[in-house]
CSV table of C-alpha atoms in Angstrom, one decimal:
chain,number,residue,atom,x,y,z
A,23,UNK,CA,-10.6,2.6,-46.7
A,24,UNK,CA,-10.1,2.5,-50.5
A,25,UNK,CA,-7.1,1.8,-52.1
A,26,UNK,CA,-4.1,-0.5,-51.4
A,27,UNK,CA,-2.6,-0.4,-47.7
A,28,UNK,CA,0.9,0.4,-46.4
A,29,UNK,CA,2.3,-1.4,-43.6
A,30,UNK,CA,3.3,1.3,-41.2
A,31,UNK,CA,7.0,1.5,-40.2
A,32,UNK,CA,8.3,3.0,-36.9
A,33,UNK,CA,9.6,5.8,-36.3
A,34,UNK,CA,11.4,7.9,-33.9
A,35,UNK,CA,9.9,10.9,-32.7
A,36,UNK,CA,13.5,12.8,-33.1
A,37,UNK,CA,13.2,11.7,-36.8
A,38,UNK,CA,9.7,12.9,-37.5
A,39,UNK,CA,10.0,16.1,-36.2
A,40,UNK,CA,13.7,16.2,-38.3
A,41,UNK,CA,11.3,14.9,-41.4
A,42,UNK,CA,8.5,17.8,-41.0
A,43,UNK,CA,6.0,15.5,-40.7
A,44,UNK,CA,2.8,15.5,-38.4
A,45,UNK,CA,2.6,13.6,-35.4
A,46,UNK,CA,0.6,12.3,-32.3
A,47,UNK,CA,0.7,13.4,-28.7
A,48,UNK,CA,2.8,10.6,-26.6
A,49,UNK,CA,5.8,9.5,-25.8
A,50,UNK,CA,7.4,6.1,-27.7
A,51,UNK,CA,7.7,5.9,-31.3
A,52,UNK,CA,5.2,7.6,-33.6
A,53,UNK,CA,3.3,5.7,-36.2
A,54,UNK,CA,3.2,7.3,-39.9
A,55,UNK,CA,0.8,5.7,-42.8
A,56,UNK,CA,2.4,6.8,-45.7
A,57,UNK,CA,-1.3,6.0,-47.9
A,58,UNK,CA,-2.8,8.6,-45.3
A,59,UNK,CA,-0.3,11.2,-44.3
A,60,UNK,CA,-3.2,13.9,-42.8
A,61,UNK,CA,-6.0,11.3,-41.6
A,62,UNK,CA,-7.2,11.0,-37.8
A,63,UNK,CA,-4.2,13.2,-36.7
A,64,UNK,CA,-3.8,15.9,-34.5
A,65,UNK,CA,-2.0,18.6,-35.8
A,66,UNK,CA,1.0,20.5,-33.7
A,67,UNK,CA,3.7,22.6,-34.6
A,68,UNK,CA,7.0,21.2,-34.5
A,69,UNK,CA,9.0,21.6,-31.2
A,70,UNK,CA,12.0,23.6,-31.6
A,71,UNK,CA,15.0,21.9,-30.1
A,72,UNK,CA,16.0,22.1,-26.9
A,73,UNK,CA,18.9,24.7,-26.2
A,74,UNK,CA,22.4,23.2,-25.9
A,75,UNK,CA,23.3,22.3,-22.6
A,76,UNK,CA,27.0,23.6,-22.0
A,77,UNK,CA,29.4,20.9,-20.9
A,78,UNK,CA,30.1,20.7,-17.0
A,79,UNK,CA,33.2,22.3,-16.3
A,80,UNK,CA,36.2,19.9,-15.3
A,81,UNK,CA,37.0,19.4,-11.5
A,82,UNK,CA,40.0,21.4,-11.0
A,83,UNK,CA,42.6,19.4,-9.7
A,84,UNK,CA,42.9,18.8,-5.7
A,85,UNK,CA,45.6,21.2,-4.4
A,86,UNK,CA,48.3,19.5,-2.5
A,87,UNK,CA,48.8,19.7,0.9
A,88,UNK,CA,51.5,22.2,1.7
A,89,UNK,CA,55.0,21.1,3.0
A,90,UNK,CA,57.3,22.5,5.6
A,91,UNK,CA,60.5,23.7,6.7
A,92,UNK,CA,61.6,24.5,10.6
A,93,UNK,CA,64.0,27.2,11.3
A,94,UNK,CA,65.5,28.1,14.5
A,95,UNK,CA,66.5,31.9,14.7
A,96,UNK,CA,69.6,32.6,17.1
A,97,UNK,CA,69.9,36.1,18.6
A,98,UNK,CA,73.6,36.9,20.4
A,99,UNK,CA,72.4,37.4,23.8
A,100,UNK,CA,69.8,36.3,25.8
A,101,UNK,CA,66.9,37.8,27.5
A,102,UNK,CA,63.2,37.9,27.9
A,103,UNK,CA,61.4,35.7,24.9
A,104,UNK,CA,60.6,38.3,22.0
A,105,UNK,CA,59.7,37.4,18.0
A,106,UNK,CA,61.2,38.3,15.4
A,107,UNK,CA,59.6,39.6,12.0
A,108,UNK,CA,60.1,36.9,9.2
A,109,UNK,CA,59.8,37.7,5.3
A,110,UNK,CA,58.6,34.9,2.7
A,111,UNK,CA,57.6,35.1,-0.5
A,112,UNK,CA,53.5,34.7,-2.0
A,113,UNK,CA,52.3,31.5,-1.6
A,114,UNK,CA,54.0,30.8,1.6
A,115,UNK,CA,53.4,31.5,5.4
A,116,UNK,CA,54.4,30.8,8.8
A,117,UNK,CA,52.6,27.4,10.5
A,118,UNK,CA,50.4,29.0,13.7
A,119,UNK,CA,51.3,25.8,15.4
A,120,UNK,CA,54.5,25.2,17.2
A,121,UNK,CA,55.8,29.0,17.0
A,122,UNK,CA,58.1,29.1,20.1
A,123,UNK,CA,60.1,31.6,21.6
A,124,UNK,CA,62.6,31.4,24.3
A,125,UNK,CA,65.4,33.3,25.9
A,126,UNK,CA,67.8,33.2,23.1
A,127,UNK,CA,66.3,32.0,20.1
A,128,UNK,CA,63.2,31.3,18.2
A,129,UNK,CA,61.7,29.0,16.4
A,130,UNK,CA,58.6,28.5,13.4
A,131,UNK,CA,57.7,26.1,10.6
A,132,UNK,CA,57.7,27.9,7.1
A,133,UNK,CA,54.6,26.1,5.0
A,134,UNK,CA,54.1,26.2,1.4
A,135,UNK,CA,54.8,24.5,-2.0
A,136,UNK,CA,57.8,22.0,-2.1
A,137,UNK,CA,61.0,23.8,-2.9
A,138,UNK,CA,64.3,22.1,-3.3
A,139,UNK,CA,66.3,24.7,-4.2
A,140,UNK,CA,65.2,27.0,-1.5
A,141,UNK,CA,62.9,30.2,-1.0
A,142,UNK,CA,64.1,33.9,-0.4
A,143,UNK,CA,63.4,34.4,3.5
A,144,UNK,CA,64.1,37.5,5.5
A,145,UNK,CA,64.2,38.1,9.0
A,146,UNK,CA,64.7,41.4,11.5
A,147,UNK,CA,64.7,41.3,15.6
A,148,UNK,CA,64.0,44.9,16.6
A,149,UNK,CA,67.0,45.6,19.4
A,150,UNK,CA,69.1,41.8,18.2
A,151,UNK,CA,72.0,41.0,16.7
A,152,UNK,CA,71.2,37.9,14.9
A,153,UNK,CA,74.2,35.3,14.4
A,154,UNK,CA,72.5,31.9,13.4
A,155,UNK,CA,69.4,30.5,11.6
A,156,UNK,CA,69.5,26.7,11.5
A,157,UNK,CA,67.5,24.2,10.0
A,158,UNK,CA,68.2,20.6,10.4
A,159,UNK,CA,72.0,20.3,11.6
A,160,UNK,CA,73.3,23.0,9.5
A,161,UNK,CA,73.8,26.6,9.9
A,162,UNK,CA,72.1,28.9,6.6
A,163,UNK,CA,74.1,30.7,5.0
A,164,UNK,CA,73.0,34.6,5.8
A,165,UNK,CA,73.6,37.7,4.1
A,166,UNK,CA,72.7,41.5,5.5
A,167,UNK,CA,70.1,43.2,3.4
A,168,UNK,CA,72.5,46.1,1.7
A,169,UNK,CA,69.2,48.6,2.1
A,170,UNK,CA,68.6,47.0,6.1
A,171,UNK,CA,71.6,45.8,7.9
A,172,UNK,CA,69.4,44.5,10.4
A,173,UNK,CA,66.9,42.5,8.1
A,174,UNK,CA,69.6,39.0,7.2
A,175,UNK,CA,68.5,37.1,4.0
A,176,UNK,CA,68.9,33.6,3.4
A,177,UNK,CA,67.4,30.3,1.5
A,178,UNK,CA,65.3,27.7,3.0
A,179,UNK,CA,64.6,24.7,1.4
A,180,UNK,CA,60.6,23.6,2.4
A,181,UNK,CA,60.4,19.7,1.6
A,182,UNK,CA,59.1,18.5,5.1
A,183,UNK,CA,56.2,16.5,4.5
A,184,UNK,CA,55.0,17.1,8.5
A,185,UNK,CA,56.0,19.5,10.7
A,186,UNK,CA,57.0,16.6,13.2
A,187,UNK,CA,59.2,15.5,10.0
A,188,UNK,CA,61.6,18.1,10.6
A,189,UNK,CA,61.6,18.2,14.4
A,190,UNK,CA,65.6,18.0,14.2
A,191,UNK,CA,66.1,21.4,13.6
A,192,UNK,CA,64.4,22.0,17.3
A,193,UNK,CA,66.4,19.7,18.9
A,194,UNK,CA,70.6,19.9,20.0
A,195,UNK,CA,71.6,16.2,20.2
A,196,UNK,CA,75.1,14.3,19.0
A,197,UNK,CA,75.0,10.8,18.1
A,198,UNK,CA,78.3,9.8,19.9
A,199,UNK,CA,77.6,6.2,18.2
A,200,UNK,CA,74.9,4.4,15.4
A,201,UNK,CA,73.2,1.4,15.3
A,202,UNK,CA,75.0,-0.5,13.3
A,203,UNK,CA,77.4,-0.4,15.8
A,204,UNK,CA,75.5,-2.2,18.0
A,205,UNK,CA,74.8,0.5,20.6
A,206,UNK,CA,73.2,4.3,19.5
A,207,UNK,CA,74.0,6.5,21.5
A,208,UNK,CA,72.6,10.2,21.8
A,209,UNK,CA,73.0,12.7,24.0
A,210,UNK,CA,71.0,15.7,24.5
A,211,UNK,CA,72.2,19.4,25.3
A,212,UNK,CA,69.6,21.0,26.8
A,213,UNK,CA,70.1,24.8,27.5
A,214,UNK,CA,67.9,26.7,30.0
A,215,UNK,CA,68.7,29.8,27.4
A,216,UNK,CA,66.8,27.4,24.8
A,217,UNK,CA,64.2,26.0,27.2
A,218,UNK,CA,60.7,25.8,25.5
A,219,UNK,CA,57.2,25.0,26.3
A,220,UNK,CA,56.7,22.9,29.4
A,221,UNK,CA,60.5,23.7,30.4
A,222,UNK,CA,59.9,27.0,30.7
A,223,UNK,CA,57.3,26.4,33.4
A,224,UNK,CA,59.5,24.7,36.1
A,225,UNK,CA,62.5,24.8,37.8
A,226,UNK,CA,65.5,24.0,35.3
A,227,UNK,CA,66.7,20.7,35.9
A,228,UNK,CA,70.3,21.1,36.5
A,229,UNK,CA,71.1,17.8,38.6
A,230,UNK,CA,68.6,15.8,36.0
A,231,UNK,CA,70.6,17.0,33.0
A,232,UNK,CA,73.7,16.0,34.4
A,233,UNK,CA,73.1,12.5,36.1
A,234,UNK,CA,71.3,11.8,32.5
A,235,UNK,CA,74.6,12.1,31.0
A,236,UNK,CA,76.7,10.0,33.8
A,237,UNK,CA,73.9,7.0,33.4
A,238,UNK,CA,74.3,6.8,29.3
A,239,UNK,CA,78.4,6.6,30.6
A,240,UNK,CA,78.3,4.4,33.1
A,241,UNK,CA,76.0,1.8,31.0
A,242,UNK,CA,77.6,1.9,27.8
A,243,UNK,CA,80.9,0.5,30.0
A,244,UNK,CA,78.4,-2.0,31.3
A,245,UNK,CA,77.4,-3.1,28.2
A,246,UNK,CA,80.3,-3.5,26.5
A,247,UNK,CA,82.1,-5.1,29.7
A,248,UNK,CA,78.8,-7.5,29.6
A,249,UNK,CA,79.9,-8.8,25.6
A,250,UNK,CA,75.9,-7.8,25.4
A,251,UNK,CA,76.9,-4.9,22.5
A,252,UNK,CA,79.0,-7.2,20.9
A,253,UNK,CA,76.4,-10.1,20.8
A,254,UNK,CA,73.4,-7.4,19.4
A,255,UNK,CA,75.7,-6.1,16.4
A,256,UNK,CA,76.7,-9.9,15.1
A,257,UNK,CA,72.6,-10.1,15.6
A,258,UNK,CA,72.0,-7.3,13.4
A,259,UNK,CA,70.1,-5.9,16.9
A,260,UNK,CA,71.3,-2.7,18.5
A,261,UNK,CA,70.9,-1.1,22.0
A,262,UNK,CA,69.7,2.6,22.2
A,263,UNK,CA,71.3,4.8,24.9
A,264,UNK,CA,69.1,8.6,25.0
A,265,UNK,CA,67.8,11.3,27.6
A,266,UNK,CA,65.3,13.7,27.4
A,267,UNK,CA,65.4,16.6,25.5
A,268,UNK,CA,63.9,20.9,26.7
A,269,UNK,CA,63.3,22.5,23.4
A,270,UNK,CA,61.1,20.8,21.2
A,271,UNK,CA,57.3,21.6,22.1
A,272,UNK,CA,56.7,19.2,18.9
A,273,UNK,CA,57.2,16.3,21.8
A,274,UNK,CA,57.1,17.5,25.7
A,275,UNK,CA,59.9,15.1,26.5
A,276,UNK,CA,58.9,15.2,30.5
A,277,UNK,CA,59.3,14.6,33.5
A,278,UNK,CA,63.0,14.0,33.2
A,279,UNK,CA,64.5,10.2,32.1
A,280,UNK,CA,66.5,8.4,30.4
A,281,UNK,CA,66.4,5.2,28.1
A,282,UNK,CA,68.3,2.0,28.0
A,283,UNK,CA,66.1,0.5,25.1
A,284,UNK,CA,66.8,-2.9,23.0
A,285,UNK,CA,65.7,-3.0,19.4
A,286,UNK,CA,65.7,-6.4,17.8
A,287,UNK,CA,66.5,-5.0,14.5
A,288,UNK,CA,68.5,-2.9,12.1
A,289,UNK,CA,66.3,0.5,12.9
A,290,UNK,CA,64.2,1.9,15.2
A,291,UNK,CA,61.3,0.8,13.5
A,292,UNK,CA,61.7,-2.7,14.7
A,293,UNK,CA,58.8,-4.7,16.1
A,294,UNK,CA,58.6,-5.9,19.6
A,295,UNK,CA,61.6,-3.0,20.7
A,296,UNK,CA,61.4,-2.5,24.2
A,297,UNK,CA,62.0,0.9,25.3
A,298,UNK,CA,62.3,1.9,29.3
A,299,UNK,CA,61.7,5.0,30.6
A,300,UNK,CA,64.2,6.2,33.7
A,301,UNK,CA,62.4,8.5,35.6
A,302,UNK,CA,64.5,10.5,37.9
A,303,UNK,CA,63.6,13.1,41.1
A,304,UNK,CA,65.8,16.3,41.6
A,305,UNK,CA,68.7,14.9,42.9
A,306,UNK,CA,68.7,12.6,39.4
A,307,UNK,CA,67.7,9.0,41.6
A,308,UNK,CA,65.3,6.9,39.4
A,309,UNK,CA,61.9,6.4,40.6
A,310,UNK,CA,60.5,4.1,38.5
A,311,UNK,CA,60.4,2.7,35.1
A,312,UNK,CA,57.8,3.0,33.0
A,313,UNK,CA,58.9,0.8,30.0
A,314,UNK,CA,57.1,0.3,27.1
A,315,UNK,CA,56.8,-2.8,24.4
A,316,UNK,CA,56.3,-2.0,20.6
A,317,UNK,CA,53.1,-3.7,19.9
A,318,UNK,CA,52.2,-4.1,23.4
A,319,UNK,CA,51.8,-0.9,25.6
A,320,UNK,CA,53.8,0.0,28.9
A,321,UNK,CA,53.9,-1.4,32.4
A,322,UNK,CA,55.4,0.6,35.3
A,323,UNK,CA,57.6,-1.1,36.8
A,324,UNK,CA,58.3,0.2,40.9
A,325,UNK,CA,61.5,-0.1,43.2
A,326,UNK,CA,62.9,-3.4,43.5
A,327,UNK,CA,60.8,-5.0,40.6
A,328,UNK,CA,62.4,-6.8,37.7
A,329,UNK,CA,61.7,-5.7,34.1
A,330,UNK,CA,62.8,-8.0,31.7
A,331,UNK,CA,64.4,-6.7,28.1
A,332,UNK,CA,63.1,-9.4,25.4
A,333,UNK,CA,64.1,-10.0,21.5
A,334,UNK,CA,61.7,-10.7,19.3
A,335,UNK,CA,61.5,-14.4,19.8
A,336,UNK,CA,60.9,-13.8,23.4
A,337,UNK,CA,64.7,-14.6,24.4
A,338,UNK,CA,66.0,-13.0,27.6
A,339,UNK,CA,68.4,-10.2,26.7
A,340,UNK,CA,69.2,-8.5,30.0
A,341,UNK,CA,67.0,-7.4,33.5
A,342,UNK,CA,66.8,-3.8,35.0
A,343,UNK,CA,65.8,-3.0,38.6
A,344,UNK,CA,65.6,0.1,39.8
A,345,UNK,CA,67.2,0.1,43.4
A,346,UNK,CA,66.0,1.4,46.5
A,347,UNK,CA,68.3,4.2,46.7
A,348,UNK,CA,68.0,5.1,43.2
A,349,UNK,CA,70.7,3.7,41.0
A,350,UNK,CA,70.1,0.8,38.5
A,351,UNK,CA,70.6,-2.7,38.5
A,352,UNK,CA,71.7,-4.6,35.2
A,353,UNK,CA,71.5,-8.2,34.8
A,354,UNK,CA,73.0,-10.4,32.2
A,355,UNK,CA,71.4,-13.6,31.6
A,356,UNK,CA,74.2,-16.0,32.6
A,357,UNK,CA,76.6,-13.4,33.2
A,358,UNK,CA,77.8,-10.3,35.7
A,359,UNK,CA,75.5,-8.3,37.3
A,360,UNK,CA,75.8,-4.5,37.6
A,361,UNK,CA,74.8,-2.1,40.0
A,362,UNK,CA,75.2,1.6,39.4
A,363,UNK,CA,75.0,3.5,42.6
A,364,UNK,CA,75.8,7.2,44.2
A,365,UNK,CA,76.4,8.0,47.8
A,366,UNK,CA,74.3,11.0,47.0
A,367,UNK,CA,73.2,12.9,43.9
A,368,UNK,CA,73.6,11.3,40.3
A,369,UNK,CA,74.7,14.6,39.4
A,370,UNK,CA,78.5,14.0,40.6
A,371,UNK,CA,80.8,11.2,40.3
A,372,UNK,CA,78.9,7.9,40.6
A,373,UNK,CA,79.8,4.1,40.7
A,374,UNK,CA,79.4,0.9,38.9
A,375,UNK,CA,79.6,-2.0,40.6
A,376,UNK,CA,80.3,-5.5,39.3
A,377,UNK,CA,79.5,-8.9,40.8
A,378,UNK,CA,78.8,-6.9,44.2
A,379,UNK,CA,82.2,-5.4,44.1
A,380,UNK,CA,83.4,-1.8,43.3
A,381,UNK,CA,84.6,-1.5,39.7
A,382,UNK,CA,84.7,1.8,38.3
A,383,UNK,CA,83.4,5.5,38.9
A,384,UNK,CA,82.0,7.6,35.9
A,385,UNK,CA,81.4,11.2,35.6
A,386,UNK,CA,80.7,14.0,32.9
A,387,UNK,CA,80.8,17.6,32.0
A,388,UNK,CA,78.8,18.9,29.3
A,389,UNK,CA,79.7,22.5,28.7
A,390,UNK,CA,76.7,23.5,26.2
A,391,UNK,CA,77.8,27.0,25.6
A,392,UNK,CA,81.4,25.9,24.0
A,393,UNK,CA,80.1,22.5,23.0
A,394,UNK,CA,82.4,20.5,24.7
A,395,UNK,CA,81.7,17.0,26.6
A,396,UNK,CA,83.9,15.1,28.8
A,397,UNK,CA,83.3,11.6,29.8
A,398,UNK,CA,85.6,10.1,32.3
A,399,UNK,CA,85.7,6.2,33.4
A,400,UNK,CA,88.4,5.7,36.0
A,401,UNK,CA,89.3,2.4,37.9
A,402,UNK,CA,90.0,3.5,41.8
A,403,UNK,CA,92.8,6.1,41.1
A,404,UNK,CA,93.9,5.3,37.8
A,405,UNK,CA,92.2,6.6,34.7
A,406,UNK,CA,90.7,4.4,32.2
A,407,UNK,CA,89.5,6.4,29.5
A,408,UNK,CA,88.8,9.9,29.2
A,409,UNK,CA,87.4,11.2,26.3
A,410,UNK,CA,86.3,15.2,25.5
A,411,UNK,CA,83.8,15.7,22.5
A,412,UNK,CA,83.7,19.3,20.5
A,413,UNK,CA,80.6,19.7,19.0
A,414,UNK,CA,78.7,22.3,17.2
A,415,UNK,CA,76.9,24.1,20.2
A,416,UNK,CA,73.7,24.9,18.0
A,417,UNK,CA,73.0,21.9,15.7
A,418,UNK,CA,74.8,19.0,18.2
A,419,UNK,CA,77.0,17.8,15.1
A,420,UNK,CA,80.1,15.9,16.2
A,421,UNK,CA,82.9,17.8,15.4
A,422,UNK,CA,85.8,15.6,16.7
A,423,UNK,CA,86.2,13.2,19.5
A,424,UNK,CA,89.8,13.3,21.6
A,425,UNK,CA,90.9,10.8,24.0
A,426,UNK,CA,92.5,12.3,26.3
């Protein structure tokens, strides 16, 4: 080489190509000597760019999972189980689960996007007079179609994040008391003309339905008698009196029973509740009691055995045993002991006794067609209280409560 030399300086191979200049085969920066621009090379021609590549296109956002609204549909007379044609607008449909028909009525979940002010719904049963579409424990407001007199319009609200959420519409209950009372209290009118799912498979339980009703009576006396209701509301604790309930397919609330449950806190969501299941043959007698423990399963408990009722802190709060001919025994720690027994069925007048001694005889009437219930409590042949409930025979609200 002649001539003064040039340090080399690195370059890209981006920059080269951008610059015109030649270059080697490789990958790495490209050495260029500036003194020499053509020596010892290996001409190429320059590599066009390399075509744009378009940007990905953005996820598009997840869509949310729809919500839900129940409706029960009321036709004027009953007869076989039929469906009725329902109208909802795009975007909306009718849930295939849980669509349930019975002898007077039907019911469906409407699923969709949330909608608080409501959707436009229609509905038409071929041959039926419809009088009542209720959701939760109100009656829609309905208006005839002026070009169909038979399709009814309406508004339904769909909020419901579950269809489970807004299992109240399906079932008729009244809360005759709360929990901050104490004692809650609900009773269930089931209605063979409403009957669904498993209940419309067996024989209707008329004596079950009834006795249910005369056991939540006679141990609400025995709890309040007891000072035991008095002693869970200053605790902040409340007893829970319910039965079972035919219409909801949601939860196949069989065989029948009732509950006489303890919850050591202000809801029903409180840990360590204990909740026992009454269950009762045909002529309403309790078998057994399967009762279970928040946290802790269930234990069946036979004839003659003792299941204890436990707060949270493991205190004794009262004993059941279910006797041998079928009535219920309920012991107070330190206090009376009650027996609740029938000559016969549980579905007539039956008797509490107190201490071993007769005390009073309880019996009800639940008339679900005019939504009336009477409770009477008399002592021997006076009356003690006697109280008649009017209630709305479709939704269970309370409407007023008499004595009488």
């Amino acid at each position: 080489m002649h001539g003064a030399r040039h340090r080399a300086r690195p370059v890209s191979r981006r920059s080269v190509l951008a610059a015109g200049a030649v270059t080697v085969l490789g990958t790495g920066p490209v050495w260029v000597d500036a003194a020499l621009p053509t020596a010892r090379t290996l001409v190429h021609p320059p590599v066009p760019p390399a075509p744009a590549t378009p940007p990905a296109p953005s996820p598009s956002p997840p869509k949310p999972p729809p919500l839900y609204a129940a409706l029960r549909i009321v036709r004027e007379n009953a007869g076989p189980p039929s469906v009725p044609a329902i109208g909802y607008p795009d975007g909306y449909g009718i849930a295939a689960k849980y669509q349930t028909p019975s002898r007077r009525e039907f019911y469906a979940f409407v699923e969709g996007p949330r909608s608080d002010a409501g959707i436009p719904m229609g509905v038409r049963w071929s041959g039926e007079k419809i009088i009542a579409i209720i959701t939760g424990d109100r009656r829609i407001e309905l208006a005839p179609d002026p070009a169909d007199p038979e399709t009814m319009r309406f508004t339904l609200p769909v909020v419901r994040t579950t269809q489970v959420a807004d299992s109240g519409t399906v079932q008729v209950w009244s809360m005759i008391s709360t929990a901050d009372s104490g004692l809650e209290w609900r009773v269930e009118h089931n209605d063979v003309d409403r009957a669904a799912g498993y209940w419309q498979k067996v024989p209707w339980p008329v004596a079950e339905t009834r006795s249910v009703i005369n056991y939540m009576v006679a141990a609400e006396a025995c709890l309040y008698d007891s000072g035991l209701v008095q002693r869970a509301r200053q605790r902040q604790h409340f007893f829970s009196l319910m039965g079972f309930e035919t219409n909801n397919t949601l939860h196949q609330d069989n065989p029948p029973h009732w509950h006489l449950a303890y919850y050591p806190g202000k809801n029903n969501g409180a840990k360590k509740a204990t909740v026992p299941h009454y269950y009762l043959d045909g002529a309403g007698r309790i078998t057994r009691n399967a009762q279970g423990v928040q946290g802790s399963g269930e234990k069946v408990y036979k004839v003659g055995e003792a299941a204890p009722i436990y707060d949270a802190d493991g205190g004794l709060v009262l004993t059941t045993v279910v006797r041998t001919e079928g009535g219920l025994d309920l012991l107070t720690p330190n206090g009376p002991g009650y027996a609740i027994v029938s000559p016969g069925s549980f579905a007539g007048e039956i008797q509490v006794h107190k201490d071993g001694h007769p005390w009073i005889w309880v019996s009800s009437d639940d008339d679900v067609r005019a939504g009336v219930l009477r409770t009477r409590v008399r002592d021997g042949g006076t009356m003690r209280e006697e109280y008649e409930l009017h209630y709305d025979p479709l939704t269970g609200k309370l409407l007023d409560r008499r004595k009488l």
